[in-house]
Coordinates of C-alpha atoms and ligand atoms in Angstrom, one line a residue:
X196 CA 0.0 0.0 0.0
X197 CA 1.6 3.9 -0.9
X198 CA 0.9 6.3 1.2
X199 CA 0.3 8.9 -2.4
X200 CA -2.3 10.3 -4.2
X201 CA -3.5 7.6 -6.8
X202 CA -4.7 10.6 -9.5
X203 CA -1.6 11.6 -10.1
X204 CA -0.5 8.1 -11.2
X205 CA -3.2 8.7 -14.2
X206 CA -1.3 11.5 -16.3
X207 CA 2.5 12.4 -15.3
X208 CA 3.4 16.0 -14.7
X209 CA 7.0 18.0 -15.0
X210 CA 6.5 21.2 -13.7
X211 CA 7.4 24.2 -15.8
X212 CA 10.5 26.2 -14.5
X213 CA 10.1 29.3 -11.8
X214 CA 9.8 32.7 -12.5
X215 CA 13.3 34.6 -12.7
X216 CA 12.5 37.8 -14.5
X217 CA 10.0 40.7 -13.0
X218 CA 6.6 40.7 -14.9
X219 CA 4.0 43.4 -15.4
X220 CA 0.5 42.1 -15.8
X221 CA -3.4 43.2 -15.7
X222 CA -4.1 40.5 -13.4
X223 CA -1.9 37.9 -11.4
X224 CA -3.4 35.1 -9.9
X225 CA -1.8 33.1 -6.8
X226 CA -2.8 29.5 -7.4
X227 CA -3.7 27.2 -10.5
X228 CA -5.9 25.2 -8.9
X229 CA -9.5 25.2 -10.7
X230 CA -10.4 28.5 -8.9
X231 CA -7.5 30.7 -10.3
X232 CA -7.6 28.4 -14.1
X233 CA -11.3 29.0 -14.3
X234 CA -11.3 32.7 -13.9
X235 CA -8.4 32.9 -16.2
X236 CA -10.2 31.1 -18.3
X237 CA -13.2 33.5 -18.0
X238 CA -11.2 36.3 -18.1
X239 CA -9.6 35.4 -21.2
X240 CA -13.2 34.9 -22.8
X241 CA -14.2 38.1 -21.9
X242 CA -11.2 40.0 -22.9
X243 CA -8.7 38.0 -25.4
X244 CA -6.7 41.6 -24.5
X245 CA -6.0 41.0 -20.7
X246 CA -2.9 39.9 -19.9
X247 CA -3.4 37.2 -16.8
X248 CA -0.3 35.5 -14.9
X249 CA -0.8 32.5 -12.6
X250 CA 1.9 32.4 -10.0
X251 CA 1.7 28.7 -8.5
X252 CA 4.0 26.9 -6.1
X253 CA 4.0 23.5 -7.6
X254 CA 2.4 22.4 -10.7
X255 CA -1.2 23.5 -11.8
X256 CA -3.6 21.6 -10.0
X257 CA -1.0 20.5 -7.6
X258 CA -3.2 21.3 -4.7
X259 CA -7.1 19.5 -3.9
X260 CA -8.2 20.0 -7.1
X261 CA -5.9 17.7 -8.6
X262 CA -6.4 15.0 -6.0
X263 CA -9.7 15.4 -4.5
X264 CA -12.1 12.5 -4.7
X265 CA -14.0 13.4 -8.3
X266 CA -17.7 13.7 -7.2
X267 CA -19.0 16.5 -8.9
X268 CA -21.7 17.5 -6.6
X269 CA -24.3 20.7 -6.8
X270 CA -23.6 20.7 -3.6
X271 CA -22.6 24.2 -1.6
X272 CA -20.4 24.8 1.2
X273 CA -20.6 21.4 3.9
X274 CA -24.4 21.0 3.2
X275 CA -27.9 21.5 2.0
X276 CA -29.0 22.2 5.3
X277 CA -26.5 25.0 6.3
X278 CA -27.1 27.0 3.6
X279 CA -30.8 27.1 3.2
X280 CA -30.6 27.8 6.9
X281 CA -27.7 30.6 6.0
X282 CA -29.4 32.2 3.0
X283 CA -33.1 31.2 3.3
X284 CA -34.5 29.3 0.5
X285 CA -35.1 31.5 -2.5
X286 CA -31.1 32.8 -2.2
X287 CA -30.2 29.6 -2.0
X288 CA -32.3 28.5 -5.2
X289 CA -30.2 30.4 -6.8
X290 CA -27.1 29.8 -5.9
X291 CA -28.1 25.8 -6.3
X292 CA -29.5 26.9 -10.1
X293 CA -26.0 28.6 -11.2
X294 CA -23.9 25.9 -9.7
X295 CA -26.5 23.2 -11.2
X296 CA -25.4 25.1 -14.7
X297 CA -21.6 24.7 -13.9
X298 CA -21.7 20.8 -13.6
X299 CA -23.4 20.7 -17.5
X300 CA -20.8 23.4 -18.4
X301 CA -17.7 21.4 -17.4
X302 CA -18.5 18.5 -19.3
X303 CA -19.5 20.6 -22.2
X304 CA -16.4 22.4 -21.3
X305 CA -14.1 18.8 -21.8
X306 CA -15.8 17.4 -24.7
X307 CA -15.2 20.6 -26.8
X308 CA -11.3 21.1 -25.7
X309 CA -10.4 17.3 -25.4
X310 CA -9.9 17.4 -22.2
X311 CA -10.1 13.8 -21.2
X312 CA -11.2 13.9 -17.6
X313 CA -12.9 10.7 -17.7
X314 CA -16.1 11.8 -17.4
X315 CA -19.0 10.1 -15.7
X316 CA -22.0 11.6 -16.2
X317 CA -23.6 8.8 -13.9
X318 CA -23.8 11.3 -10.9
X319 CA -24.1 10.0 -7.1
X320 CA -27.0 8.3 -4.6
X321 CA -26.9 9.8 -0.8
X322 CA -27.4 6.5 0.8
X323 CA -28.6 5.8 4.3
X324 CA -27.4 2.5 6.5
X325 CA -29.8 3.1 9.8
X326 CA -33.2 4.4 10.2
X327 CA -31.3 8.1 11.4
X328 CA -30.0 8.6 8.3
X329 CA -33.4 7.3 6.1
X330 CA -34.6 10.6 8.4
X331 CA -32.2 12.5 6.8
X332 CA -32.4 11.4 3.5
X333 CA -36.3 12.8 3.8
X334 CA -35.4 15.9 5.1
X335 CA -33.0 16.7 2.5
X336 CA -35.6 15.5 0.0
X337 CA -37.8 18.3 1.6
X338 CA -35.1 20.9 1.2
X339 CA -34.6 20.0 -2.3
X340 CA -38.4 20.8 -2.4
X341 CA -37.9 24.1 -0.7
X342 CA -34.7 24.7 -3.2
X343 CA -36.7 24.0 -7.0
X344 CA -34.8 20.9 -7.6
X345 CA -36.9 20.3 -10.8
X346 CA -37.0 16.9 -10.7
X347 CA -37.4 15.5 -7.2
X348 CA -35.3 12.5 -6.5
X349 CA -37.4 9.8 -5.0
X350 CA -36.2 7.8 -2.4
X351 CA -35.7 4.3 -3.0
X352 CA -35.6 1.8 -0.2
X353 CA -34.6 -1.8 0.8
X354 CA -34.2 -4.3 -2.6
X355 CA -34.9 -1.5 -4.5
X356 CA -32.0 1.0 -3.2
X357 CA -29.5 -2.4 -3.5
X358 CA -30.5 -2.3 -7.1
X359 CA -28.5 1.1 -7.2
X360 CA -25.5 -0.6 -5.7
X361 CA -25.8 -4.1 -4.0
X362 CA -24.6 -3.4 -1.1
X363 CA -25.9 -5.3 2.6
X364 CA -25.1 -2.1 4.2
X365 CA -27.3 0.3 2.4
X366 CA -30.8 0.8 3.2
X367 CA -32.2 3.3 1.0
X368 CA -30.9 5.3 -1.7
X369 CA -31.8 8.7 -3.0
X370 CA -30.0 9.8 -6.5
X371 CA -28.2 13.6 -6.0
X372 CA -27.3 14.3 -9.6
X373 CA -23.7 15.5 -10.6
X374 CA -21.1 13.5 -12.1
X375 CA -18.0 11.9 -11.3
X376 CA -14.3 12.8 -12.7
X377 CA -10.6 12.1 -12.5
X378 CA -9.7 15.7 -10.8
X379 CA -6.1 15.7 -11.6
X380 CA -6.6 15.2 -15.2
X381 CA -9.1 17.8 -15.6
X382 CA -6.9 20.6 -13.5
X383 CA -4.0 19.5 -16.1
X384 CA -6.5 19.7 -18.7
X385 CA -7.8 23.5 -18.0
X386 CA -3.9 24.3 -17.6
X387 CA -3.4 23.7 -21.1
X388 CA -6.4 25.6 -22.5
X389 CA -6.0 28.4 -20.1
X390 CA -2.5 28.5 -21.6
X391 CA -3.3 28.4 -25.4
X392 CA -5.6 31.2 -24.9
X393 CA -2.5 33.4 -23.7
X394 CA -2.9 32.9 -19.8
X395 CA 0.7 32.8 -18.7
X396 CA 1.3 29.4 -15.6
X397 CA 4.5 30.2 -13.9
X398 CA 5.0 26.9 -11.6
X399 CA 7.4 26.2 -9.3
X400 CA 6.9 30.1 -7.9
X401 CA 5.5 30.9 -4.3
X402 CA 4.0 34.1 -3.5
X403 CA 6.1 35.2 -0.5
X404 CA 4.0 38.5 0.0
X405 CA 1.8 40.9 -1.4
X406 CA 1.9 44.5 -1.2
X407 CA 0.9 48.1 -2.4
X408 CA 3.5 50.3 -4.3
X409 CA 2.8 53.5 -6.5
X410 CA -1.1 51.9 -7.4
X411 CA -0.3 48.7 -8.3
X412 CA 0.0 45.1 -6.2
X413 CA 3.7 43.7 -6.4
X414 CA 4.3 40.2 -5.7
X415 CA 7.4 38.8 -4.2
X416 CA 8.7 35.3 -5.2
X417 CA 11.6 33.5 -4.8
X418 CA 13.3 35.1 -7.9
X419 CA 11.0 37.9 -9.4
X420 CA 8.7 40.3 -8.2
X421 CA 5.1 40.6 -10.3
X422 CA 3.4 44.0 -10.5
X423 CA -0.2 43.9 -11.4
X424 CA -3.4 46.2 -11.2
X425 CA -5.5 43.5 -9.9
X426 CA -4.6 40.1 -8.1
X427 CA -7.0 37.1 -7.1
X428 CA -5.7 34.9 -3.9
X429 CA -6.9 31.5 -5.2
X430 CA -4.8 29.3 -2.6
X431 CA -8.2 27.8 -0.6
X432 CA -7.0 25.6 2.0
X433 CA -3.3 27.3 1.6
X434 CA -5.6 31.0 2.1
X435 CA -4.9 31.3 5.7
X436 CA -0.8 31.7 4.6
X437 CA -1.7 34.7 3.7
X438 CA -1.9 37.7 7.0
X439 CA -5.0 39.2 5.9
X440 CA -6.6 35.8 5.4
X441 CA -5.4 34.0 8.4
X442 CA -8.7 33.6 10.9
X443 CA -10.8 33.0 7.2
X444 CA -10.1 29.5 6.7
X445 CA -9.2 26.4 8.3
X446 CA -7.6 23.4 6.6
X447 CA -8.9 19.8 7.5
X448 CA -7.7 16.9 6.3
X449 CA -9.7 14.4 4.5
X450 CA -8.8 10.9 3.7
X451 CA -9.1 8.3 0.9
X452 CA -8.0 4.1 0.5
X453 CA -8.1 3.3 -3.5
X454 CA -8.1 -0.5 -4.4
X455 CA -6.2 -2.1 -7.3
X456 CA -8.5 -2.4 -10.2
X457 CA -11.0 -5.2 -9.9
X458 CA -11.1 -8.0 -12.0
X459 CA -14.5 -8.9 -14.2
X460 CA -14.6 -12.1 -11.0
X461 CA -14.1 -9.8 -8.3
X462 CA -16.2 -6.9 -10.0
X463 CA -19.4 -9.2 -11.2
X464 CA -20.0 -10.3 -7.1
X465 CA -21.8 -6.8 -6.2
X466 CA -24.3 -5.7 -8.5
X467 CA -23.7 -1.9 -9.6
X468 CA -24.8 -1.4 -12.8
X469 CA -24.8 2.2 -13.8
X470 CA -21.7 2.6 -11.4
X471 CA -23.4 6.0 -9.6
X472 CA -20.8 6.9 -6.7
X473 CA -22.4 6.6 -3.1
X474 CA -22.0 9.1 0.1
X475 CA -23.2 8.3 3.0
X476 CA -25.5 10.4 4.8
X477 CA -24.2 11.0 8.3
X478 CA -21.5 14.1 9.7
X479 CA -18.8 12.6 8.5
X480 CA -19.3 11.1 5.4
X481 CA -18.0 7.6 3.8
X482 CA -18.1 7.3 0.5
X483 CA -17.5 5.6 -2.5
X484 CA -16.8 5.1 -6.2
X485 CA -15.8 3.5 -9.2
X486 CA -12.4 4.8 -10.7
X487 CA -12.0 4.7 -14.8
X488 CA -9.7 1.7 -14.8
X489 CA -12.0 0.1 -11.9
X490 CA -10.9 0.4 -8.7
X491 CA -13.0 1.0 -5.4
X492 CA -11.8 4.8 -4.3
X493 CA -13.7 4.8 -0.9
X494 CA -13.0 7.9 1.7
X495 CA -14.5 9.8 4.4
X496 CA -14.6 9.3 8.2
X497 CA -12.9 11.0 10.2
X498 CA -11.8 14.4 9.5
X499 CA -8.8 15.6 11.7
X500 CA -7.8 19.5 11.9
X501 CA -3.5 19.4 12.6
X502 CA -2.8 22.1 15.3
X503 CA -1.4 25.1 14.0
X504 CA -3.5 24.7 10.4
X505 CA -0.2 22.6 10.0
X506 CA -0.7 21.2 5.9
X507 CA 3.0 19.0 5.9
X508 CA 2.2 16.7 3.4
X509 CA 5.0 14.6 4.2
X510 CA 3.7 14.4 7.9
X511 CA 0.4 13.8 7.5
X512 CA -0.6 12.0 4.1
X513 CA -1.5 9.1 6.1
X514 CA -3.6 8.6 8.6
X515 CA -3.2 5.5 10.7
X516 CA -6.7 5.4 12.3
X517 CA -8.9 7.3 9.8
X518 CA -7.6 4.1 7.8
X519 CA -8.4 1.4 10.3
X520 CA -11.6 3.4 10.2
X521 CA -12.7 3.0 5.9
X522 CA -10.9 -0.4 5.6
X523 CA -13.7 -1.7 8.4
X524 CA -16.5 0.5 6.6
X525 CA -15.2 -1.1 3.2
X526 CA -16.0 -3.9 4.5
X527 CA -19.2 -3.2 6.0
X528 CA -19.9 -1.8 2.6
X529 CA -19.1 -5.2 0.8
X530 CA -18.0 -8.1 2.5
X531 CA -17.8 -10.2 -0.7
X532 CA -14.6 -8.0 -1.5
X533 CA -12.2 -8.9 1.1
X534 CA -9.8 -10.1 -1.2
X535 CA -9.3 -6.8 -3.0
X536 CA -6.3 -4.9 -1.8
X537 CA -5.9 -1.5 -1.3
X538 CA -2.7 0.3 -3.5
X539 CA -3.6 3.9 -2.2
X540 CA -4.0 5.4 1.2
X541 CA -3.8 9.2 1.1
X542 CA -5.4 12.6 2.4
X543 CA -5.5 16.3 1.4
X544 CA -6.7 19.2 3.2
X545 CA -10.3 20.7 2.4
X546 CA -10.8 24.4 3.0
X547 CA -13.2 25.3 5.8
X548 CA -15.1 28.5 6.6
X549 CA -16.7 29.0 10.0
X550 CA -20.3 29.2 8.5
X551 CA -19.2 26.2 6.1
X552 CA -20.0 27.8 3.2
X553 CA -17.4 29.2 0.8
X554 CA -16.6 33.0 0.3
X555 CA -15.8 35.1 -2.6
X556 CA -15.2 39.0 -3.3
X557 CA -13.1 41.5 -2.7
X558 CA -10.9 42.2 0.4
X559 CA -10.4 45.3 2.1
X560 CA -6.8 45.7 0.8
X561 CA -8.2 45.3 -2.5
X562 CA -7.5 42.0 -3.3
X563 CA -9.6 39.5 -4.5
X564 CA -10.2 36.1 -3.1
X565 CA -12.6 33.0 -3.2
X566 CA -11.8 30.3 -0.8
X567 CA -13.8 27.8 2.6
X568 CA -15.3 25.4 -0.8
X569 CA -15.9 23.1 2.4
X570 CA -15.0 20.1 0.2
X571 CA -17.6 20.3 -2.5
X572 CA -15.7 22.3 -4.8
X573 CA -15.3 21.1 -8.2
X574 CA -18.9 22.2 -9.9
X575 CA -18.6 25.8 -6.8
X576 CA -15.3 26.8 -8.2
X577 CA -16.4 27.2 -11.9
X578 CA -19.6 29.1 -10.3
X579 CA -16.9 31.4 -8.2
X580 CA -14.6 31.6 -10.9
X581 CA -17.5 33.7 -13.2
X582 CA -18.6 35.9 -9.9
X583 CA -14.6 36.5 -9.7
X584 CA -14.6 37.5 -13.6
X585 CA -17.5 39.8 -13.1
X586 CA -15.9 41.5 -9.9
X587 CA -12.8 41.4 -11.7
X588 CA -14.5 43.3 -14.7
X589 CA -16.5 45.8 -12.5
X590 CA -19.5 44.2 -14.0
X591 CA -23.0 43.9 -12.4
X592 CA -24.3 40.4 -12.9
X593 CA -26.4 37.9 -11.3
X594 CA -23.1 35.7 -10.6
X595 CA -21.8 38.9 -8.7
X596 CA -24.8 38.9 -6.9
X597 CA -25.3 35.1 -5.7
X598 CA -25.1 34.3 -2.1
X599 CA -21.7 33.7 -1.4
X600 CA -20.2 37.0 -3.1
X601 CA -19.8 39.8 -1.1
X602 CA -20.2 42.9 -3.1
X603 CA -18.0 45.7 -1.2
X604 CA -15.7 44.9 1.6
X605 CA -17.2 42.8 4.6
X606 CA -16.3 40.8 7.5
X607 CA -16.8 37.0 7.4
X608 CA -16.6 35.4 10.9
X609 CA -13.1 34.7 11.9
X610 CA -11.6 31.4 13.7
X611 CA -10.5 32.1 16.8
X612 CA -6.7 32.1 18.1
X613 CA -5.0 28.9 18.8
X614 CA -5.3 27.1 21.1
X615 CA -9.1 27.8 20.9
X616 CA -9.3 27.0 17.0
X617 CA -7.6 23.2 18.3
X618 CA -9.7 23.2 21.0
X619 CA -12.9 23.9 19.7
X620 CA -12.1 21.4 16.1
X621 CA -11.3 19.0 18.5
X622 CA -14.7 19.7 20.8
X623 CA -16.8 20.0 17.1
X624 CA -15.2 16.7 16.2
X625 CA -16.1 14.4 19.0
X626 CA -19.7 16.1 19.3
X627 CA -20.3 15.2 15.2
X628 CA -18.8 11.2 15.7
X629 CA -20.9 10.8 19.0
X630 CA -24.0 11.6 16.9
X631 CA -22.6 9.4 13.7
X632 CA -22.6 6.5 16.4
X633 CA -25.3 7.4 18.8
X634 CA -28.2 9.6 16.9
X635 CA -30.5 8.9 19.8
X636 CA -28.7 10.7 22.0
X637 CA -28.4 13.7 19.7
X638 CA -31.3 14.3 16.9
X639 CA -30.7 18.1 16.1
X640 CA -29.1 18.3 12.7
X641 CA -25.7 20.2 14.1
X642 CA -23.8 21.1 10.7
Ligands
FAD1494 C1 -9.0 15.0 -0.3 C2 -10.0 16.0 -1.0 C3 -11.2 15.4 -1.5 C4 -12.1 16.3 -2.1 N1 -13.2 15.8 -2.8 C5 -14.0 16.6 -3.5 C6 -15.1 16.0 -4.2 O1 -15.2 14.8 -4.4 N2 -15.9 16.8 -4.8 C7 -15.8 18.2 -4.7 O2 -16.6 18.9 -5.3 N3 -14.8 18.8 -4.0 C8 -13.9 18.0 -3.4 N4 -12.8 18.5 -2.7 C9 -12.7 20.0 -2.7 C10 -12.1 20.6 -4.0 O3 -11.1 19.8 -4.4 C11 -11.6 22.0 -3.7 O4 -12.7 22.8 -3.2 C12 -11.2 22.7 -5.0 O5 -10.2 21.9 -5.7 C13 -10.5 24.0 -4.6 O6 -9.9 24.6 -5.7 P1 -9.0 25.8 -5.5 O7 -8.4 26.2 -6.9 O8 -9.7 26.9 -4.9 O9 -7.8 25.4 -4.5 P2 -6.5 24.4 -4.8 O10 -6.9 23.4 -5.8 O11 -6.1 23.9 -3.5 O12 -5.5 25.3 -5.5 C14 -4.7 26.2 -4.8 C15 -3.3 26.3 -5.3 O13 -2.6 27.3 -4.7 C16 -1.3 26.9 -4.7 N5 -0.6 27.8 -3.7 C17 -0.9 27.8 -2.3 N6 -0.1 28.8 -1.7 C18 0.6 29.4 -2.7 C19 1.5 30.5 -2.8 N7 1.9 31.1 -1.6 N8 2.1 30.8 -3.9 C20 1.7 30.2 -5.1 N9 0.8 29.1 -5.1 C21 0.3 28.8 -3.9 C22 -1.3 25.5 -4.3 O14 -0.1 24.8 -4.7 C23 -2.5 25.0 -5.1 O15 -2.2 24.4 -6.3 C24 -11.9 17.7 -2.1 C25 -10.7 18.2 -1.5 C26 -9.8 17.4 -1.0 C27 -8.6 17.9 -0.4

């Protein structure tokens, strides 16, 4: 088993070289993850003219969005629940309607610039495995109500929700649209358009610090300093690096096993026909799906914050006990599948806002940021990336106007200081698994 991130097995990467000579530019971006790539991309569209620079401290798409888990939900922020509680129901419509466009709009997106992400336009089934959850799978059927989810999923239950995926552990079954993608190759994939249309990707270049000189932002990196009259802060779970960004965000790690690719024996014993991926319905998901070449990525559980929003890859890629934790849900899931061994056991850090929901506008320094994508991002960044265009732009439009874009300067509500920040996570955590395990004790939807 390697403790590494399986999607970047699919498609190898060698970094372009650093910046070493000082750029001018309309607008720099920090991070080529899908959020900065996407509003480059937009930007581009809407102004062939602009010159955009992506300053990035790896490789494009180096961060989540090249190794999240691929579900392409419509989902915003942590949940259904928090935002129609956050924005009431009509705001929230909205939000759900623009984001519901995004997911037709990347596929559209990879089938007209080759961009072979692998694709699934299967979607995903929140599934429940106790009577709880079945309780929550009806009152987010209600919500979708309350939302205008056009179509409104029905729930199936018992034999009929195994006929989704034949699983002993599942008890009902309701479908949540979406799609399902390899991430890594569609970040590598929107590199390379953003680049043909004359969007400039320096890798291998941090942004040390940003500051104000004579009316423009200068950017200091290792070798080079860029000077631009606008710059987007696209780093998400990275964001609270950044001084004026530092309470905004928290990063939490999340946690993945990926099997070796079935056989046709091993992969004809559970029944899962149109290969939908499966989340379970509880506070801290589990989840599951089929990759391309047929392997079982399953992931969830528990989802630690590192004292100090420490991100060390090297430290923390692997989890000990999250993985003791899916390796006994995988086999919960399907017990006819003990023989199929697990290649991949990884995490990365999602970005978390204190209202889980994400954040986009402009900061009172006059930089622009999105970040907090609570790890549903994939389908909200390409929403964010077209509110980031329009603020970008000075335009007035009904993507600068959705929910989670502030217009002006505004406060979102800060973390606290350590050690309350590890503290509190910690206090969160413990109050979310107890209800996981014990929903009788607890009934209140917390988060
Ligand atoms: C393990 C995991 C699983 C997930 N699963 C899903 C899922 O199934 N579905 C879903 O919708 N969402 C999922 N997400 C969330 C989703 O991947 C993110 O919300 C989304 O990719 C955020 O994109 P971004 O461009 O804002 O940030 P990122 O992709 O993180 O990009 C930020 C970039 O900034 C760079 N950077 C940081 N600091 C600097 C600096 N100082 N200078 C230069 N560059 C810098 C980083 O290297 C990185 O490439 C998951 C996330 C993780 C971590």
């Amino acid at each position: 088993m390697r403790h590494g991130i399986y999607w970047r097995d699919t498609e190898a990467v060698v970094p372009g070289p650093p910046l070493r000579q000082d750029v001018a530019c309309d607008v720099a971006v920090i991070g080529a993850g899908y959020t900065g790539l996407w509003t480059a991309h937009f930007l581009k569209q809407a102004d062939p003219g602009l010159s955009v620079h992506l300053l990035e401290m790896d490789y494009a798409g180096a961060g989540a969005s090249g190794h999240n888990d691929g579900f392409v939900t419509p989902t915003i922020g942590h949940s259904l629940h928090g935002v129609v509680r956050r924005w009431g129901p009509e705001r929230a419509a909205e939000a759900y309607a623009a984001v519901g466009r995004s997911i037709m709009e990347i596929g559209r997106f990879c089938d007209k610039n080759a961009v072979d992400a692998e694709l699934e336009r299967t979607g995903f089934h929140m599934v429940a495995t106790s009577p709880w959850q079945v309780r929550r799978l009806e009152h987010d059927r209600a919500l979708a109500a309350l939302v205008g989810t056009r179509s409104l999923p029905e729930i199936a239950r018992g034999a009929d929700a195994r006929d989704v995926i034949g699983s002993p552990a599942i008890l009902a079954a309701m479908p949540s649209g979406g799609a399902l993608i390899n991430p890594h190759r569609l970040a590598r994939g929107l590199a390379r358009v953003v680049t043909e249309q004359g969007a400039v990707i320096h890798e291998r270049t941090r942004a040390h610090q940003i500051y104000q000189d004579g009316g423009r932002y200068r950017i200091r990196t290792d070798h080079a300093t860029v000077s631009a009259d606008k710059v987007l802060v696209a780093t998400d779970a990275y964001q609270h690096t950044f001084p004026m960004f530092r309470r905004a965000s928290l990063p939490i790690w999340s946690y993945a096993l990926v099997t070796e690719p079935l056989t046709d024996a091993q992969l004809a014993r559970v029944h899962w026909p149109r290969r939908e991926g499966f989340v379970e319905s509880r506070n801290f998901i589990v989840f599951g799906r089929l990759t391309a070449d047929n392997r079982i990525l399953f992931g969830g559980g528990p989802a630690p914050y590192r004292p100090g929003r420490d991100m060390d890859e090297s430290r923390w890629i692997h989890d000990r006990d999250v993985e003791r934790f899916l390796l006994d849900a995988f086999h919960r899931y399907f017990p006819v599948w003990t023989d199929v061994r697990v290649s991949h056991s990884y995490g990365g850090c999602i970005g978390v806002t204190r209202d889980l929901v994400p954040h986009v506008g402009r900061h009172r320094t006059g930089l622009y940021y999105a970040h907090g994508y609570c790890g549903n991002g994939i389908a909200t960044t390409h929403t964010a990336s077209k509110a980031l265009r329009d603020l970008i732009l000075d335009r007035d439009t009904p993507y600068a106007r959705l929910p989670f874009v502030a217009s002006g300067p505004h406060r979102e509500a800060a973390f606290p200081v350590e050690p309350v920040t590890r503290v509190g996570a910690k206090a969160l955590s413990a109050v979310l698994a107890l209800q996981d395990r014990r929903p009788d004790l607890l009934r209140r939807t917390i988060v």
